[in-house]
Amino acid sequence: MTGALFAGLGIGLVGALLLAAGVDLQSRAVQAAHGRSRVWLHDRRWWGGAVLLATAVGTNLGALALAPVSAVQSVNIVALAASTLFAARSGQVVLTRRTLLAVAACIVGVVGFVAVLAAHPAEPSGHDLDPERTAVLTILAGLVLVAVVVTLAGRRTPRVGATGALLGLGTAAMTFASITTVVKAHVDLVLDEGLPTVLADPATLLAVGLLMLAGTLASVLLQRAHRDLAPPTVVAGTTLTDTVTAAMIGILVLEESAPTLLAAMLLLACAVLAVIGVQGLRRALPAAGSDPTRHPPGGTVPQPAPIGRHRSGEGPGGVQDAALVDLRSGAS
């Protein structure tokens, strides 16, 4: 059991690094296109990021067969550190003490969250997998409805600001987490009943359709987040919300953990710390597409030097300088 857990976490770690690289590439493409899908869909960087993200999903499937969903999703916190380094290397963000403290808060919060879960495993017993699948499908259907509402609201207001972008990002992350739990439920069914039996079940076809719809909506919201937020903020918000959502479903539905009252309070404290870290990243990092060196956090905007004024005929070029002043003042 321990060997399988470590193997699952190792595979999940590879997926986390692929996730960070994929998000970084897609973020650059979307920002360069100013959020216009007709432009970034023709950008090789966006498609390269899509390939990396698809590979990350594939590694997650392997990890889910070996480890609990809450443990696998938690490893994605490594993507936050990797994404921050990628963004700093490409010049998208400037690493400051405030930024590093925010990243540390996210990592400590999520790692603490997972450590508490790992310390309170559920009693190993036979679970009825069909009711669990029904429950996770119901949760996913509810999140799909929420994602539809948020997506339509975003179409009416193209520029929703940082708060609206975080709302869309949170909805996308919860949807992705729910997708993961549905996949986990079906992986368990395949391991228990065999692939032919699961494929012959009509509920599997319903699950596939729901997964495709949910994945499409979540991807749309994620691309909008790339447009309005810096890459580390996108990864931090996705990792935090994804991990907490997957953990809650794992505890309440899949019965992967059985925390005590004290453990539940510690889980809440860790989640709050991680949320504070995400908010700190949003405030410390520039908005997507802005120049991090032009408007440093807490700094002042440099003013342009005044243009010298000369009277007409005062030295060489005096007439031209006067004309320049007239043009700046709006004279014809």
Short mmCIF file of C-alpha atoms in Angstrom, two decimals:
data_model
loop_
_atom_site.label_atom_id
_atom_site.label_comp_id
_atom_site.label_asym_id
_atom_site.label_seq_id
_atom_site.Cartn_x
_atom_site.Cartn_y
_atom_site.Cartn_z
CA MET A 1 0.00 0.00 0.00
CA THR A 2 2.82 2.41 0.92
CA GLY A 3 4.73 1.57 -2.25
CA ALA A 4 1.65 2.20 -4.39
CA LEU A 5 1.06 5.51 -2.61
CA PHE A 6 4.61 6.73 -3.24
CA ALA A 7 4.43 5.60 -6.86
CA GLY A 8 1.17 7.51 -7.31
CA LEU A 9 2.67 10.63 -5.75
CA GLY A 10 5.74 10.34 -7.99
CA ILE A 11 3.59 10.14 -11.11
CA GLY A 12 1.52 13.04 -9.79
CA LEU A 13 4.71 15.08 -9.37
CA VAL A 14 5.56 14.60 -13.04
CA GLY A 15 2.03 15.70 -13.91
CA ALA A 16 2.43 18.82 -11.74
CA LEU A 17 5.55 19.90 -13.62
CA LEU A 18 3.78 19.31 -16.94
CA LEU A 19 0.85 21.36 -15.63
CA ALA A 20 3.10 24.31 -14.77
CA ALA A 21 4.82 24.26 -18.17
CA GLY A 22 1.51 23.95 -20.03
CA VAL A 23 -0.11 26.81 -18.11
CA ASP A 24 2.92 29.03 -18.74
CA LEU A 25 2.83 28.42 -22.51
CA GLN A 26 -0.92 28.95 -22.80
CA SER A 27 -0.76 32.07 -20.65
CA ARG A 28 1.85 33.65 -22.91
CA ALA A 29 -0.21 32.86 -26.00
CA VAL A 30 -3.47 34.24 -24.58
CA GLN A 31 -1.80 37.40 -23.26
CA ALA A 32 -0.02 38.03 -26.56
CA ALA A 33 -3.40 37.74 -28.33
CA HIS A 34 -5.06 40.06 -25.77
CA GLY A 35 -7.60 37.33 -25.04
CA ARG A 36 -8.80 37.00 -28.66
CA SER A 37 -9.41 33.31 -29.32
CA ARG A 38 -9.08 33.71 -33.09
CA VAL A 39 -5.48 34.77 -32.52
CA TRP A 40 -4.27 32.44 -29.76
CA LEU A 41 -5.81 29.41 -31.47
CA HIS A 42 -3.21 29.95 -34.22
CA ASP A 43 -0.34 30.27 -31.75
CA ARG A 44 1.96 27.24 -31.51
CA ARG A 45 2.65 28.02 -27.87
CA TRP A 46 -1.01 27.56 -26.96
CA TRP A 47 -1.17 24.19 -28.70
CA GLY A 48 2.14 23.15 -27.13
CA GLY A 49 0.66 24.01 -23.75
CA ALA A 50 -2.45 22.01 -24.60
CA VAL A 51 -0.31 18.95 -25.36
CA LEU A 52 1.52 19.30 -22.04
CA LEU A 53 -1.76 19.70 -20.14
CA ALA A 54 -3.24 16.65 -21.88
CA THR A 55 -0.14 14.67 -20.92
CA ALA A 56 -0.55 15.89 -17.33
CA VAL A 57 -4.12 14.59 -17.34
CA GLY A 58 -2.85 11.23 -18.58
CA THR A 59 -0.31 10.99 -15.77
CA ASN A 60 -3.06 11.86 -13.29
CA LEU A 61 -5.09 8.89 -14.49
CA GLY A 62 -2.18 6.60 -13.70
CA ALA A 63 -1.65 8.25 -10.32
CA LEU A 64 -5.34 7.92 -9.40
CA ALA A 65 -5.13 4.16 -9.85
CA LEU A 66 -2.41 4.03 -7.18
CA ALA A 67 -3.24 6.75 -4.64
CA PRO A 68 -6.25 8.58 -3.13
CA VAL A 69 -7.59 11.50 -5.15
CA SER A 70 -6.85 14.02 -2.38
CA ALA A 71 -3.18 12.97 -2.26
CA VAL A 72 -2.76 13.05 -6.04
CA GLN A 73 -4.33 16.49 -6.43
CA SER A 74 -2.27 17.93 -3.58
CA VAL A 75 0.99 17.22 -5.41
CA ASN A 76 -0.07 19.86 -7.94
CA ILE A 77 1.10 22.49 -5.44
CA VAL A 78 4.57 21.86 -6.91
CA ALA A 79 3.22 23.46 -10.09
CA LEU A 80 2.87 26.77 -8.23
CA ALA A 81 6.58 27.00 -7.44
CA ALA A 82 7.49 25.87 -10.97
CA SER A 83 5.07 28.35 -12.56
CA THR A 84 6.48 31.22 -10.51
CA LEU A 85 10.01 30.37 -11.66
CA PHE A 86 8.88 30.06 -15.29
CA ALA A 87 7.13 33.44 -15.15
CA ALA A 88 10.15 35.11 -13.53
CA ARG A 89 12.51 33.63 -16.11
CA SER A 90 10.36 34.86 -19.00
CA GLY A 91 10.11 38.34 -17.48
CA GLN A 92 6.36 38.17 -16.85
CA VAL A 93 6.77 38.77 -13.12
CA VAL A 94 9.41 40.19 -10.80
CA LEU A 95 10.17 38.09 -7.74
CA THR A 96 9.87 40.19 -4.58
CA ARG A 97 9.73 39.33 -0.90
CA ARG A 98 5.96 39.79 -0.98
CA THR A 99 5.61 37.39 -3.91
CA LEU A 100 7.76 34.72 -2.27
CA LEU A 101 5.83 35.02 1.02
CA ALA A 102 2.55 34.56 -0.87
CA VAL A 103 3.90 31.48 -2.65
CA ALA A 104 5.13 30.10 0.67
CA ALA A 105 1.70 30.65 2.26
CA CYS A 106 0.04 28.72 -0.58
CA ILE A 107 2.48 25.83 -0.34
CA VAL A 108 2.39 25.59 3.47
CA GLY A 109 -1.40 25.78 3.48
CA VAL A 110 -1.91 23.04 0.90
CA VAL A 111 0.85 20.78 2.25
CA GLY A 112 -0.58 21.16 5.76
CA PHE A 113 -4.05 20.37 4.42
CA VAL A 114 -2.80 17.15 2.86
CA ALA A 115 -0.71 16.20 5.89
CA VAL A 116 -3.79 16.37 8.11
CA LEU A 117 -5.74 14.21 5.66
CA ALA A 118 -2.93 11.66 5.47
CA ALA A 119 -2.82 11.44 9.27
CA HIS A 120 -6.50 10.50 9.46
CA PRO A 121 -7.12 7.72 6.92
CA ALA A 122 -10.52 6.06 6.77
CA GLU A 123 -10.97 2.51 7.97
CA PRO A 124 -10.39 0.11 5.06
CA SER A 125 -13.74 -1.42 4.23
CA GLY A 126 -15.67 -2.44 1.17
CA HIS A 127 -17.40 0.54 -0.44
CA ASP A 128 -20.44 0.35 -2.67
CA LEU A 129 -18.94 1.95 -5.76
CA ASP A 130 -22.16 2.53 -7.73
CA PRO A 131 -23.69 4.98 -5.19
CA GLU A 132 -20.34 6.76 -5.04
CA ARG A 133 -20.35 7.17 -8.81
CA THR A 134 -23.91 8.50 -8.72
CA ALA A 135 -22.94 11.01 -6.04
CA VAL A 136 -19.88 12.37 -7.86
CA LEU A 137 -21.83 12.61 -11.13
CA THR A 138 -24.53 14.62 -9.34
CA ILE A 139 -21.89 16.99 -7.94
CA LEU A 140 -20.36 17.41 -11.39
CA ALA A 141 -23.77 18.14 -12.93
CA GLY A 142 -24.35 20.88 -10.36
CA LEU A 143 -20.95 22.45 -11.06
CA VAL A 144 -21.64 22.32 -14.79
CA LEU A 145 -24.74 24.45 -14.22
CA VAL A 146 -22.69 26.95 -12.20
CA ALA A 147 -20.03 27.02 -14.93
CA VAL A 148 -22.69 27.73 -17.56
CA VAL A 149 -23.94 30.73 -15.57
CA VAL A 150 -20.43 32.11 -15.01
CA THR A 151 -19.50 31.57 -18.67
CA LEU A 152 -22.59 33.40 -19.93
CA ALA A 153 -22.01 36.24 -17.47
CA GLY A 154 -18.47 36.56 -18.77
CA ARG A 155 -19.70 36.87 -22.36
CA ARG A 156 -21.84 39.87 -21.40
CA THR A 157 -18.93 41.52 -19.60
CA PRO A 158 -15.72 40.76 -21.52
CA ARG A 159 -13.47 42.48 -18.95
CA VAL A 160 -14.62 41.30 -15.54
CA GLY A 161 -11.59 42.47 -13.56
CA ALA A 162 -9.47 40.54 -11.07
CA THR A 163 -12.36 39.59 -8.79
CA GLY A 164 -14.47 38.27 -11.65
CA ALA A 165 -11.46 36.45 -13.08
CA LEU A 166 -10.85 34.76 -9.72
CA LEU A 167 -14.52 33.74 -9.59
CA GLY A 168 -14.25 32.15 -13.02
CA LEU A 169 -10.95 30.53 -12.09
CA GLY A 170 -12.43 29.08 -8.90
CA THR A 171 -15.40 27.69 -10.81
CA ALA A 172 -13.09 26.12 -13.39
CA ALA A 173 -10.90 24.58 -10.68
CA MET A 174 -13.87 23.11 -8.80
CA THR A 175 -15.14 21.66 -12.07
CA PHE A 176 -11.74 20.15 -12.86
CA ALA A 177 -11.60 18.66 -9.34
CA SER A 178 -15.05 17.16 -9.78
CA ILE A 179 -13.98 15.73 -13.13
CA THR A 180 -11.06 14.08 -11.36
CA THR A 181 -13.33 12.48 -8.75
CA VAL A 182 -15.63 11.13 -11.47
CA VAL A 183 -12.62 9.63 -13.25
CA LYS A 184 -11.40 8.20 -9.94
CA ALA A 185 -14.78 6.56 -9.32
CA HIS A 186 -14.68 4.92 -12.75
CA VAL A 187 -11.06 3.80 -12.29
CA ASP A 188 -12.12 2.06 -9.07
CA LEU A 189 -15.05 0.46 -10.89
CA VAL A 190 -12.77 -0.83 -13.65
CA LEU A 191 -10.35 -2.28 -11.10
CA ASP A 192 -13.25 -3.92 -9.24
CA GLU A 193 -15.55 -5.10 -12.05
CA GLY A 194 -13.41 -5.05 -15.19
CA LEU A 195 -13.39 -2.72 -18.19
CA PRO A 196 -16.02 -4.57 -20.33
CA THR A 197 -18.59 -4.44 -17.53
CA VAL A 198 -18.05 -0.73 -16.92
CA LEU A 199 -18.21 0.13 -20.63
CA ALA A 200 -21.49 -1.79 -20.98
CA ASP A 201 -23.10 0.30 -18.23
CA PRO A 202 -25.31 3.14 -19.64
CA ALA A 203 -24.18 5.35 -16.75
CA THR A 204 -20.68 5.30 -18.22
CA LEU A 205 -21.92 6.86 -21.47
CA LEU A 206 -23.72 9.55 -19.47
CA ALA A 207 -20.52 10.19 -17.52
CA VAL A 208 -18.48 10.58 -20.71
CA GLY A 209 -20.89 13.18 -22.10
CA LEU A 210 -20.94 15.09 -18.82
CA LEU A 211 -17.14 14.99 -18.59
CA MET A 212 -16.78 16.43 -22.10
CA LEU A 213 -19.21 19.27 -21.37
CA ALA A 214 -17.61 20.02 -18.02
CA GLY A 215 -14.11 19.98 -19.47
CA THR A 216 -15.10 22.40 -22.25
CA LEU A 217 -16.71 24.91 -19.87
CA ALA A 218 -13.83 24.73 -17.39
CA SER A 219 -11.30 25.23 -20.20
CA VAL A 220 -13.12 28.35 -21.43
CA LEU A 221 -13.07 29.85 -17.94
CA LEU A 222 -9.41 28.95 -17.55
CA GLN A 223 -8.47 30.78 -20.78
CA ARG A 224 -10.29 33.87 -19.52
CA ALA A 225 -8.27 33.67 -16.32
CA HIS A 226 -5.08 33.58 -18.42
CA ARG A 227 -6.21 36.83 -20.03
CA ASP A 228 -6.72 38.73 -16.77
CA LEU A 229 -4.34 37.13 -14.24
CA ALA A 230 -0.61 36.41 -14.02
CA PRO A 231 0.38 32.73 -14.54
CA PRO A 232 1.40 32.06 -10.90
CA THR A 233 -1.95 33.43 -9.73
CA VAL A 234 -3.76 31.12 -12.14
CA VAL A 235 -1.77 28.11 -10.94
CA ALA A 236 -2.18 29.08 -7.26
CA GLY A 237 -5.94 29.54 -7.55
CA THR A 238 -6.34 26.35 -9.56
CA THR A 239 -4.17 24.27 -7.24
CA LEU A 240 -5.79 25.52 -4.05
CA THR A 241 -9.40 25.18 -5.18
CA ASP A 242 -8.77 21.90 -6.99
CA THR A 243 -7.07 20.31 -3.98
CA VAL A 244 -9.62 21.46 -1.40
CA THR A 245 -12.58 20.47 -3.59
CA ALA A 246 -11.12 17.04 -4.38
CA ALA A 247 -10.28 16.51 -0.71
CA MET A 248 -13.79 17.40 0.44
CA ILE A 249 -15.36 15.05 -2.10
CA GLY A 250 -12.83 12.40 -1.11
CA ILE A 251 -13.78 12.76 2.56
CA LEU A 252 -17.55 13.14 2.28
CA VAL A 253 -18.32 10.93 -0.73
CA LEU A 254 -15.45 8.55 -1.43
CA GLU A 255 -14.66 8.11 2.29
CA GLU A 256 -10.90 8.32 1.76
CA SER A 257 -10.28 10.07 5.09
CA ALA A 258 -11.99 10.34 8.48
CA PRO A 259 -10.77 13.53 10.23
CA THR A 260 -11.64 14.27 13.86
CA LEU A 261 -13.06 17.60 15.03
CA LEU A 262 -9.57 18.93 15.79
CA ALA A 263 -8.34 17.73 12.41
CA ALA A 264 -11.28 19.45 10.71
CA MET A 265 -10.30 22.73 12.42
CA LEU A 266 -6.72 22.29 11.24
CA LEU A 267 -7.99 21.64 7.71
CA LEU A 268 -9.94 24.89 7.83
CA ALA A 269 -6.92 26.82 9.12
CA CYS A 270 -4.69 25.43 6.36
CA ALA A 271 -7.28 26.28 3.71
CA VAL A 272 -7.55 29.86 5.03
CA LEU A 273 -3.75 30.23 4.93
CA ALA A 274 -3.68 29.03 1.32
CA VAL A 275 -6.47 31.46 0.37
CA ILE A 276 -4.51 34.32 1.94
CA GLY A 277 -1.54 33.25 -0.17
CA VAL A 278 -3.58 33.35 -3.38
CA GLN A 279 -4.93 36.81 -2.56
CA GLY A 280 -1.39 37.93 -1.77
CA LEU A 281 -0.20 36.68 -5.15
CA ARG A 282 -3.01 38.51 -6.92
CA ARG A 283 -2.04 41.78 -5.25
CA ALA A 284 1.73 41.33 -5.53
CA LEU A 285 1.83 40.32 -9.18
CA PRO A 286 0.91 42.58 -12.11
CA ALA A 287 -2.21 41.98 -14.14
CA ALA A 288 -1.82 39.80 -17.19
CA GLY A 289 -0.20 41.60 -20.07
CA SER A 290 1.15 44.50 -17.99
CA ASP A 291 4.79 45.39 -17.58
CA PRO A 292 5.96 44.34 -14.11
CA THR A 293 8.85 46.83 -14.22
CA ARG A 294 6.67 49.77 -15.14
CA HIS A 295 4.34 49.61 -12.16
CA PRO A 296 6.19 47.95 -9.32
CA PRO A 297 4.08 46.95 -6.31
CA GLY A 298 3.97 49.83 -3.87
CA GLY A 299 6.10 51.98 -6.15
CA THR A 300 5.41 55.17 -8.07
CA VAL A 301 4.85 55.54 -11.76
CA PRO A 302 7.81 57.33 -13.34
CA GLN A 303 6.87 60.61 -15.01
CA PRO A 304 8.20 61.48 -18.47
CA ALA A 305 10.86 64.14 -18.60
CA PRO A 306 9.54 67.56 -19.73
CA ILE A 307 10.30 68.58 -23.26
CA GLY A 308 12.40 71.72 -23.47
CA ARG A 309 10.73 74.81 -24.90
CA HIS A 310 12.55 77.37 -27.01
CA ARG A 311 11.39 80.57 -28.55
CA SER A 312 11.26 80.83 -32.28
CA GLY A 313 14.66 81.67 -33.70
CA GLU A 314 16.48 80.96 -30.42
CA GLY A 315 19.43 78.92 -31.58
CA PRO A 316 19.53 76.18 -34.20
CA GLY A 317 16.27 74.31 -34.43
CA GLY A 318 14.38 76.93 -32.45
CA VAL A 319 11.50 77.19 -34.94
CA GLN A 320 11.07 73.43 -35.05
CA ASP A 321 11.00 73.22 -31.23
CA ALA A 322 8.31 75.85 -31.02
CA ALA A 323 6.24 73.99 -33.59
CA LEU A 324 6.59 70.83 -31.54
CA VAL A 325 5.25 72.64 -28.47
CA ASP A 326 2.32 73.97 -30.50
CA LEU A 327 1.43 70.47 -31.71
CA ARG A 328 1.48 69.10 -28.17
CA SER A 329 -0.89 71.83 -27.01
CA GLY A 330 -3.33 70.97 -29.78
CA ALA A 331 -2.69 73.90 -32.07
CA SER A 332 -3.07 73.35 -35.78
#
